[in-house]
XYZ file of C-alpha atoms in Angstrom:
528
model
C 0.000 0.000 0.000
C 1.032 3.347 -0.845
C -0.654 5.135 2.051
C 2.236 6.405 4.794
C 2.033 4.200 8.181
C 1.413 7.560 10.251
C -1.727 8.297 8.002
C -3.041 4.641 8.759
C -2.253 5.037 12.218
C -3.809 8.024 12.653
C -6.871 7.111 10.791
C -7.132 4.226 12.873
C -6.577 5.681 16.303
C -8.971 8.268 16.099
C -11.296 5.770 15.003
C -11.056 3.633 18.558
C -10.563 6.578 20.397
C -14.521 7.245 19.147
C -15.122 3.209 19.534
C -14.059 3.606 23.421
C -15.627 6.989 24.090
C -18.774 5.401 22.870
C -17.852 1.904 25.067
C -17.771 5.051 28.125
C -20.567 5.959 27.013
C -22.284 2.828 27.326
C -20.761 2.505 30.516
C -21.753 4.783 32.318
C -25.332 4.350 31.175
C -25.238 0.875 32.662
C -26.497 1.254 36.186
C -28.765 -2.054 36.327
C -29.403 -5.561 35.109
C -31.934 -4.202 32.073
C -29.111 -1.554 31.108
C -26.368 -4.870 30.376
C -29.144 -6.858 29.202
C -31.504 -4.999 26.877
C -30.044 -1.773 27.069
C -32.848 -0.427 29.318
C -35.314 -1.270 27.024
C -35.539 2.742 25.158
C -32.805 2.562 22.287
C -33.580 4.782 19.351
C -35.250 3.125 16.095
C -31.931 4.229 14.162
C -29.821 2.593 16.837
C -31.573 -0.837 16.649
C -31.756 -0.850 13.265
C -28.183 -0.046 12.158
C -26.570 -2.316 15.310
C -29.344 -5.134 13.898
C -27.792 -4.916 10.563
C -24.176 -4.533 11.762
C -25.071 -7.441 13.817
C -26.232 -9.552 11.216
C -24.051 -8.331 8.359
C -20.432 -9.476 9.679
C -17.149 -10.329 7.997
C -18.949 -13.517 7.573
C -21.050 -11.508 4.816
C -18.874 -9.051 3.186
C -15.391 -11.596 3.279
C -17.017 -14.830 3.254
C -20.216 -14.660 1.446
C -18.608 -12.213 -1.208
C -16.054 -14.872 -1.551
C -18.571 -17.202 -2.357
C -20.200 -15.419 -4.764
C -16.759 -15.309 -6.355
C -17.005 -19.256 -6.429
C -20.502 -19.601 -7.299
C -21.829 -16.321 -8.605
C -24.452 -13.928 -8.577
C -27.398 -16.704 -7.440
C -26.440 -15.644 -3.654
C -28.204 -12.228 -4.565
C -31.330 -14.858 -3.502
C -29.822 -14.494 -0.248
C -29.971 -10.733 -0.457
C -33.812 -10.843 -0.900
C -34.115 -13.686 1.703
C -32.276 -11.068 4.006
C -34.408 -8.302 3.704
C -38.071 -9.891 3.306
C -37.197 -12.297 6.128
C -34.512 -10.886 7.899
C -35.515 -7.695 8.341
C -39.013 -7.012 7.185
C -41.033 -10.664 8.734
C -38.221 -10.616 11.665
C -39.035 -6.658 12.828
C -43.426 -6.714 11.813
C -44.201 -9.974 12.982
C -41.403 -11.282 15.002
C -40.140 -8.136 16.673
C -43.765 -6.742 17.842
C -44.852 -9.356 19.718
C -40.843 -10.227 21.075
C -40.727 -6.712 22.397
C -44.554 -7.052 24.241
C -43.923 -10.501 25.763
C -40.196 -9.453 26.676
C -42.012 -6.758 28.947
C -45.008 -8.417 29.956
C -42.349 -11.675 31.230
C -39.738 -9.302 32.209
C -37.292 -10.971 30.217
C -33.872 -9.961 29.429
C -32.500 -12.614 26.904
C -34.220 -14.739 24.136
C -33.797 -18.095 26.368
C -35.313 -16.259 29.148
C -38.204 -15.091 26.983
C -38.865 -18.764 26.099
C -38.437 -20.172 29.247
C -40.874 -17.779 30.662
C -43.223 -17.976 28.131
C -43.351 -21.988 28.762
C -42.468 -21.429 32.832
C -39.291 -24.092 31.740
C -36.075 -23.068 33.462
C -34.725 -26.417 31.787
C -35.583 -24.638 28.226
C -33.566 -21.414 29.498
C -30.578 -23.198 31.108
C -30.526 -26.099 27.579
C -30.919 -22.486 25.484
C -28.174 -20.950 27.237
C -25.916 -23.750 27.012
C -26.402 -24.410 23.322
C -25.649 -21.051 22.600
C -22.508 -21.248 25.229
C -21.259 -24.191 23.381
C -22.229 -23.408 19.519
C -21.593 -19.265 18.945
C -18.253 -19.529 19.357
C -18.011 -21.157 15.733
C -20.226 -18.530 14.775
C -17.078 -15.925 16.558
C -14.551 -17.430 15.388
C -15.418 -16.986 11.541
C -16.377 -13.568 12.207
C -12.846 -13.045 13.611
C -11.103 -14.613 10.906
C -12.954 -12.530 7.992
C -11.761 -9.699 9.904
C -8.372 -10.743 10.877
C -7.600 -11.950 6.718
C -8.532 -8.642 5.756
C -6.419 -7.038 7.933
C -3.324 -9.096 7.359
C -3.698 -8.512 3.758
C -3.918 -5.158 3.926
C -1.671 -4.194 6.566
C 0.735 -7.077 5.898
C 0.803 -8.400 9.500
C 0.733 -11.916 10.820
C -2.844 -13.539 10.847
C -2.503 -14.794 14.560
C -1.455 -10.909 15.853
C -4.631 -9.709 13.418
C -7.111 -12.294 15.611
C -5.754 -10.828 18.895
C -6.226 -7.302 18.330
C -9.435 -7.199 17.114
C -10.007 -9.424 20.405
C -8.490 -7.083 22.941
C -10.476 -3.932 21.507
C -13.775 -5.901 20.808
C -13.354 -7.756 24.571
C -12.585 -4.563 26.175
C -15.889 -2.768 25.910
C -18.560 -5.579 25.709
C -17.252 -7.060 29.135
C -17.095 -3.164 30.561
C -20.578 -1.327 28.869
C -22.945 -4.200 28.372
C -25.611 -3.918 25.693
C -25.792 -0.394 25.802
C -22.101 0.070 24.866
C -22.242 -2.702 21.766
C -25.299 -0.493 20.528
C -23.783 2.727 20.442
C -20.732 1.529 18.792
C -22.569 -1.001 16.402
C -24.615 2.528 15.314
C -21.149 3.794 14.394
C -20.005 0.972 12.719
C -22.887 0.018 10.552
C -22.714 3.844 9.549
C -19.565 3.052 8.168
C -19.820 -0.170 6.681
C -23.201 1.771 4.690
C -20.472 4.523 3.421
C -17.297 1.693 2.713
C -20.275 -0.546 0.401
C -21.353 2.213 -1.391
C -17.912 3.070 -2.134
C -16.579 -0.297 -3.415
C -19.902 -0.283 -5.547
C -18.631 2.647 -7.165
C -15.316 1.849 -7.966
C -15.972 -1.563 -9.018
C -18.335 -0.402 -11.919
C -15.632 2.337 -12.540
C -12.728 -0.033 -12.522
C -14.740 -2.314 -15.021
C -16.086 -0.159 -17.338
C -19.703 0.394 -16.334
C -22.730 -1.989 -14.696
C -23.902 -2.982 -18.269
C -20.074 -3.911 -19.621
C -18.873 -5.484 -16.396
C -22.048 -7.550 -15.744
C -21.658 -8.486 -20.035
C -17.994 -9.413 -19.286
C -19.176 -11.723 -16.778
C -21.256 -13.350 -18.646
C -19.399 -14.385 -21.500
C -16.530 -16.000 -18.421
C -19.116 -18.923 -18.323
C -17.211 -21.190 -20.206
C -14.033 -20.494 -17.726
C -15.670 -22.540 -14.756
C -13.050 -24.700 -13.574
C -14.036 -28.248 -14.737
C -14.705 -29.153 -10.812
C -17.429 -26.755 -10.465
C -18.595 -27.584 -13.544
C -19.017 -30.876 -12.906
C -20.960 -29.331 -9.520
C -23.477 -28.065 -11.871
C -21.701 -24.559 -11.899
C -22.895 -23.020 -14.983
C -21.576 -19.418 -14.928
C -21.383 -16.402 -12.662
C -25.119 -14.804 -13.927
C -26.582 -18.372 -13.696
C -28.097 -20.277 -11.177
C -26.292 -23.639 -11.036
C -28.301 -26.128 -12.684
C -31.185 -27.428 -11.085
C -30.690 -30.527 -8.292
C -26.981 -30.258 -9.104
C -24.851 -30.915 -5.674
C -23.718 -26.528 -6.371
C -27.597 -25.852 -6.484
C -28.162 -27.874 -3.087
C -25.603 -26.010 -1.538
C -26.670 -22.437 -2.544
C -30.366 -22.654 -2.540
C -30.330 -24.856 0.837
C -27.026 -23.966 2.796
C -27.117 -20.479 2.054
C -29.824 -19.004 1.008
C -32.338 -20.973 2.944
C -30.016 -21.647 5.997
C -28.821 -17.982 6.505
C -32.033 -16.706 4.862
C -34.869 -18.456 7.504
C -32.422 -19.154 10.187
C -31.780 -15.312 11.047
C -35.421 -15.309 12.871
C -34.010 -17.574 15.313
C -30.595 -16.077 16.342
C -30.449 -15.202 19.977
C -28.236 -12.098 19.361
C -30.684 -10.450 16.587
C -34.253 -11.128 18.941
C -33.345 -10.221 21.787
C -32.872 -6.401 19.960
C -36.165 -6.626 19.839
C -36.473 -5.498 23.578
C -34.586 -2.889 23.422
C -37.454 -0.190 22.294
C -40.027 1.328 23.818
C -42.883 0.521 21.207
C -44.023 -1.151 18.249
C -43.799 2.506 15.828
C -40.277 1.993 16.895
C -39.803 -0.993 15.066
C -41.810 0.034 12.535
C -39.685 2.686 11.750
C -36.348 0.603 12.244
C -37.654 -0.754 8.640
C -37.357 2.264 6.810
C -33.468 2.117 7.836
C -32.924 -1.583 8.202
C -33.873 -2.524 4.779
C -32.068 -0.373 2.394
C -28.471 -1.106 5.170
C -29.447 -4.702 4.209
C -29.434 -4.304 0.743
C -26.299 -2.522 0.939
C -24.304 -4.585 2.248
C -25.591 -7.998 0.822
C -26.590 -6.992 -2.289
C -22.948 -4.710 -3.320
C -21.252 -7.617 -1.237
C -22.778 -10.573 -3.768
C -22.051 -8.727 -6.611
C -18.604 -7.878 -6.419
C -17.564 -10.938 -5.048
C -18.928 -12.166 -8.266
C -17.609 -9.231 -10.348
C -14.346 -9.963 -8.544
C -13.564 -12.555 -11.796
C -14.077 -10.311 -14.355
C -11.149 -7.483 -12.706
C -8.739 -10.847 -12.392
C -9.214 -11.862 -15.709
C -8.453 -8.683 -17.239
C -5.390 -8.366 -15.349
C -3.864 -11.415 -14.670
C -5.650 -14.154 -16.765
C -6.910 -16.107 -13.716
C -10.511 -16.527 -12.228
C -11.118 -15.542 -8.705
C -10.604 -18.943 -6.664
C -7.272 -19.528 -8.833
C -5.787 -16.199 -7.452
C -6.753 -16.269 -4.103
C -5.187 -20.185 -3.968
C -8.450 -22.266 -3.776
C -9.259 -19.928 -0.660
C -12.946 -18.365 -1.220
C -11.826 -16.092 2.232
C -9.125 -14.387 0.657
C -10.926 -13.338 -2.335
C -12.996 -10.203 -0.633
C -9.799 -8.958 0.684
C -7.075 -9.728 -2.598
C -9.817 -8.285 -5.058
C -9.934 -5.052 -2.457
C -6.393 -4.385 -1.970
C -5.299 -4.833 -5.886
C -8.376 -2.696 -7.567
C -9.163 -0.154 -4.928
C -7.690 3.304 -4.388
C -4.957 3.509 -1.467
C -6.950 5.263 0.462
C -10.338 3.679 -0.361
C -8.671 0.318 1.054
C -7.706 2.068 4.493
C -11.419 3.188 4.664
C -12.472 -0.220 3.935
C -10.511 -2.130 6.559
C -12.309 0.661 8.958
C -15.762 -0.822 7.834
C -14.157 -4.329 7.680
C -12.955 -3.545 11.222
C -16.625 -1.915 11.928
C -18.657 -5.174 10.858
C -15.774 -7.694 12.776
C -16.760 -5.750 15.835
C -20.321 -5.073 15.668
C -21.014 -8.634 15.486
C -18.203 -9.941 17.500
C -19.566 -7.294 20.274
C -22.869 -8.510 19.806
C -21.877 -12.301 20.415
C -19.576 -11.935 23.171
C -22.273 -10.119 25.049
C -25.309 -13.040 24.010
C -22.836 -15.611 24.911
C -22.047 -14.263 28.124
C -25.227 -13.799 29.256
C -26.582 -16.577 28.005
C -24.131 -18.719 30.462
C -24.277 -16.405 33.269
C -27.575 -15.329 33.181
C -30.042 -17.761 31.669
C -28.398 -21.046 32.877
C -25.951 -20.274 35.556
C -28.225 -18.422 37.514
C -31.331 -19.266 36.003
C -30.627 -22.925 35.653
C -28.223 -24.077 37.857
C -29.017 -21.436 40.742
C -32.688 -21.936 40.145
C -32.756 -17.436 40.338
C -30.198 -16.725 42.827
C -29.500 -13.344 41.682
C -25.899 -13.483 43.328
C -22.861 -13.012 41.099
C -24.832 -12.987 37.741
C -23.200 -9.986 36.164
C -19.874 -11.008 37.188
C -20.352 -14.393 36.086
C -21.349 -13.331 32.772
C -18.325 -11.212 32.394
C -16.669 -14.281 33.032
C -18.484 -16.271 30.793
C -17.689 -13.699 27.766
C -14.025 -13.933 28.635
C -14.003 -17.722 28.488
C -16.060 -17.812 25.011
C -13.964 -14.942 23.727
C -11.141 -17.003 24.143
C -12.650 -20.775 22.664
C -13.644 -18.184 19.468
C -9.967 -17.067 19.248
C -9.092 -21.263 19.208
C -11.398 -21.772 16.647
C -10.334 -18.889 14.732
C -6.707 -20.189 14.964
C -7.573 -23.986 13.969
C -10.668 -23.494 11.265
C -9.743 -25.048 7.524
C -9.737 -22.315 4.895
C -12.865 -21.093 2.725
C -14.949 -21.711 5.980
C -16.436 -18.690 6.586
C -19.642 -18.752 4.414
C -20.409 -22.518 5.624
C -19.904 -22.074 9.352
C -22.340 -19.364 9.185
C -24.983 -21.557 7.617
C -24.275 -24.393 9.865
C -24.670 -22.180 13.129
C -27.913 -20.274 11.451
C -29.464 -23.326 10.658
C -28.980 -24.371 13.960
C -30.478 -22.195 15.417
C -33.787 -22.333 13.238
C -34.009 -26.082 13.869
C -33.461 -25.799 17.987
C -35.461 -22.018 18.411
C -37.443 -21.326 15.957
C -40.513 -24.078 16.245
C -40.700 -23.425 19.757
C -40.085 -19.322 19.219
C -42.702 -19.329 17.011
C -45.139 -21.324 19.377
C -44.786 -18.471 22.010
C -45.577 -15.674 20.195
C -48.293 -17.106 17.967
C -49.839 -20.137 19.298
C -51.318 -20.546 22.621
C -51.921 -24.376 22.728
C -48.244 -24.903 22.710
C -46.804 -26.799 25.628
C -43.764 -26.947 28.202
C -43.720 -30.231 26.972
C -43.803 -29.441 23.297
C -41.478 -26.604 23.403
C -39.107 -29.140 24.588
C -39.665 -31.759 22.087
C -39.152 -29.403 19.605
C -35.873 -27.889 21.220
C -34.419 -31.142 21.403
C -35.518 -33.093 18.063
C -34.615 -30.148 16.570
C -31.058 -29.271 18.004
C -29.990 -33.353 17.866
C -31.498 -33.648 14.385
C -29.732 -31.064 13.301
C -26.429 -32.285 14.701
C -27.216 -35.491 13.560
C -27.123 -34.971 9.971
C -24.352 -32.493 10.155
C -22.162 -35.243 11.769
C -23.776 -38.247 9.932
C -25.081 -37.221 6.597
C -24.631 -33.334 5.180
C -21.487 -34.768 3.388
C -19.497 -31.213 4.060
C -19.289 -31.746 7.463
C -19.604 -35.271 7.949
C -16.806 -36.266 5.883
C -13.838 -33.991 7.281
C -15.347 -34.688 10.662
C -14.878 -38.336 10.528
C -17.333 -39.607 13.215
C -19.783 -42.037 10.330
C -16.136 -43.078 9.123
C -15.057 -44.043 12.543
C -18.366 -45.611 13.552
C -20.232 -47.062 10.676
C -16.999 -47.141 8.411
C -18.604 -45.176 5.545
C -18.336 -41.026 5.099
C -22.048 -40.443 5.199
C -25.106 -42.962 6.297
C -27.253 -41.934 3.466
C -26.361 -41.620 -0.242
C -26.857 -39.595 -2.499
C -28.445 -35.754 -2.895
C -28.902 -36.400 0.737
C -25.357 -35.778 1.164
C -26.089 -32.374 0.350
C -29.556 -31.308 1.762
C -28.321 -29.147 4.147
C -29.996 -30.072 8.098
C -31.944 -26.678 8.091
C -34.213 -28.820 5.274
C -34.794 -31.878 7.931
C -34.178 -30.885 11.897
C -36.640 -27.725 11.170
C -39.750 -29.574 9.660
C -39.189 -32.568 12.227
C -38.916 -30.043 15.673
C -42.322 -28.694 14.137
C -43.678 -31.714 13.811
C -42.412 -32.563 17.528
C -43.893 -29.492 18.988
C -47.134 -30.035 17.592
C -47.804 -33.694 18.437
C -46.443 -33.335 21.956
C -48.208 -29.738 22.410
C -51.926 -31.518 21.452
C -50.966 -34.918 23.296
C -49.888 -32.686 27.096
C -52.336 -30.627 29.113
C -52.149 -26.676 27.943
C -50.211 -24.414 30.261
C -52.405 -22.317 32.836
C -55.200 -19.756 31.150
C -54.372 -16.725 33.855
C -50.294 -17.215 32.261
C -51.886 -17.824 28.503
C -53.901 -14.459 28.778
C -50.635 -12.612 30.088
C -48.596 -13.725 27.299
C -50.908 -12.950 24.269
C -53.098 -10.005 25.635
C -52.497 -6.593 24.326
């Protein structure tokens, strides 16, 4: 890079000089439980909307899903509309609303407490809290590594040093300002990340000689898929891969639909939801939440895709051949070779921004959701006692198994760890999640059914059958002595396709076959 180290230091100092003041901020605002939990339940509708969408749009997103499209093209942008009709629109109208009025009514404070109040089930708030204990920090450690790849290419320092300072300055105001300090700063960061997108949209139609030319360049590549994507059913960058083809498993059911549905059911995205006052609140975090989304995904999908067309032109290779069969790398080589100097410094900001917006936003649902919903909820059956300074302890300890995983994770992981944790999620949460805003013949007994077909189906076929995982993990090899237990397009139906239908399924039988929770605690939950 041509920009002067003092520049880039100063640019970058000033910017976490703000990032602290702002983890102060939150700080000082933090005077009780509700203030570290939910922020004391009256953030501004620009607030939860941009620290939503920082939240949900990561490194994962801009590193690893652009590198995908780089792989597989520009049928990801059906993950762009899954992400704003379901992500943000569905998730803030018809999720949000009634999340925000049974949070209050229940007094809850996380999403396992909000279902394991709303089914009186401190066993579905202490399993809840655990599952996300254990499972986020894959979830972490991605998000660290899109982050920390970025930043090694651009500032040319060692990948492991990269991972640890984004961990000291993300660590050092989540455990301090709670909620109310990752909100403020994810407001400042999502800012950013807005202004870096729109900025790498413009250059890359610059750089490649306008939309209609570069997306006509791209186009005609189709007959430079590398003969193992091909084979896939890869059949060019402006195509969807063709139909039933292992490719079109993995993008339409992986990625699409796993990222795409499973965002209603991640712990660190709902429990935003309790954060405002009232329902115009969310109403009006649409009007900002959707076009953010669109930003990022949409200028994200597209350039990754894009991405081929600049390499070709200058050095006669395809996207995955120069960033070495790495889909990571190609986000951050296409960056740092087209862009402007300077454009590239402001990038890694907003590359730093979404890192730490989510990372912020996952340190502080993982540590409360060990302290809080099933150390003291669980184990200490309410014992208010150390809970805050358990939970600080809790986000230490799963700060540091995400900076393991970040250290160990194969390459090109980033876009698939995502799915696995989202659809995860969907299959354990979201049957019983959608039972307790919407249904009021569901069960304690079918809320659990569905939380545990649905999380052990899902880890079933990710360790038995979805042929991605099951293969490099090993465990069908070891015990059965062949890679996957089922054959064929099995192999790559991702788990959201299977757990999710069957914890449905679970919650409804067992909800109609068990005796319906108490009316006086059904009218509570569902009246106005």
């Amino acid at each position: 890079m041509a920009v002067s180290t003092p520049v880039l230091g100063l640019v970058v100092l000033i910017y976490m000089m703000i990032i602290f003041y702002l983890g102060w901020l939150g700080y000082k605002k933090t005077k009780q439980t509700d203030d570290y939990m939910v922020a004391g339940r009256k953030i501004h509708p620009y607030i939860l909307a941009i620290s939503y969408g920082a939240t949900f749009i990561s490194t994962s997103a801009i590193i690893g899903f652009g590198g995908a499209a780089g792989a597989l093209g520009m049928g990801l942008l059906w993950l762009a509309f899954m992400n704003i009709l379901v992500g943000i629109f569905i998730a803030f109208v018809v999720f949000g609303k009634r999340t925000r009025r049974l949070g209050l009514k229940l007094n809850a404070v996380t999403f396992p407490e909000l279902l394991g109040k709303r089914f009186q089930s401190r066993f579905i708030q202490g399993f809840s809290g655990a599952l996300i204990g254990i499972f986020m920090p894959l979830y972490a450690g991605i998000v660290l590594i899109g982050g920390a790849r970025f930043v090694e290419a651009t500032l040319n320092i060692d990948y492991d040093v990269a991972v640890l300072i984004l961990t000291v300055i993300v660590a050092a105001y989540v455990i301090t300002g709670g909620l109310i300090a990752v909100m403020y700063t994810d407001a400042l960061q999502g800012s950013l990340m807005f202004i870096g997108m729109a900025f790498l949209m413009v250059f890359t139609y610059i750089k490649l000689g306008g939309i209609s030319a570069a997306h006509t360049a791209l186009t005609s590549m189709s007959g430079m898929v590398p003969d193992s994507l091909a084979g896939g059913g890869h059949l060019g960058w402006t195509s969807m891969p063709a139909f039933g083809s292992p490719i079109w498993w993995t993008l339409v059911s992986t990625l699409v639909l796993g990222v795409g549905i499973g965002v209603l059911a991640q712990p660190q995205l709902a429990v935003r939801f309790m954060t405002v006052k009232n329902d115009r609140a969310l109403n009006r975090a649409v009007l900002v939440g959707g076009p953010f989304i669109l930003m990022m995904t949409g200028v994200a999908f597209t350039v990754g895709a894009l991405s081929n067309v600049y390499f070709f032109d200058n050095l006669g290779q395809i996207s995955v051949a120069v960033a070495g069969g790495n889909t990571d790398l190609i986000m951050p080589e296409y960056i740092n070779s087209a862009m402007p100097d300077i454009f590239v410094v402001l990038f890694m900001l907003a590359l730093l921004a979404a890192a730490m917006s989510t990372l912020s936003s996952q340190f502080h649902t993982m540590g409360t959701a060990i302290g809080h919903d099933f150390y003291r909820e669980f184990l200490k059956k309410g014992d208010i006692g150390q809970t805050i300074n358990i939970t600080k302890i809790a986000i230490a300890l799963t700060i540091l198994a995400s900076v393991v995983l970040a250290y160990i994770l194969p390459i090109s992981i980033i876009a698939r760890a995502t799915a696995i944790f989202f659809g995860l999620c969907a299959a354990a949460f979201l049957p019983m999640y959608v039972g307790a805003l919407f249904w009021k013949r569901m069960t304690r007994e079918g809320a659990i059914a569905s939380l545990l077909v649905g999380t052990f189906a899902s880890l079933f076929w990710l360790g038995f059958v979805h042929a991605s995982e099951a293969v490099p993990l090993g465990i069908s090899q070891a015990l059965f002595g062949v890679d996957t237990v089922l054959t064929g397009t099995w192999t790559v139906v991702d788990p959201i396709l299977v757990a999710t239908p069957l914890a449905f399924i679970a919650g409804i039988v067992v909800s109609l076959a068990t005796k319906p929770a108490p009316m006086d605690h059904i009218e509570k939950c569902f009246e106005n």
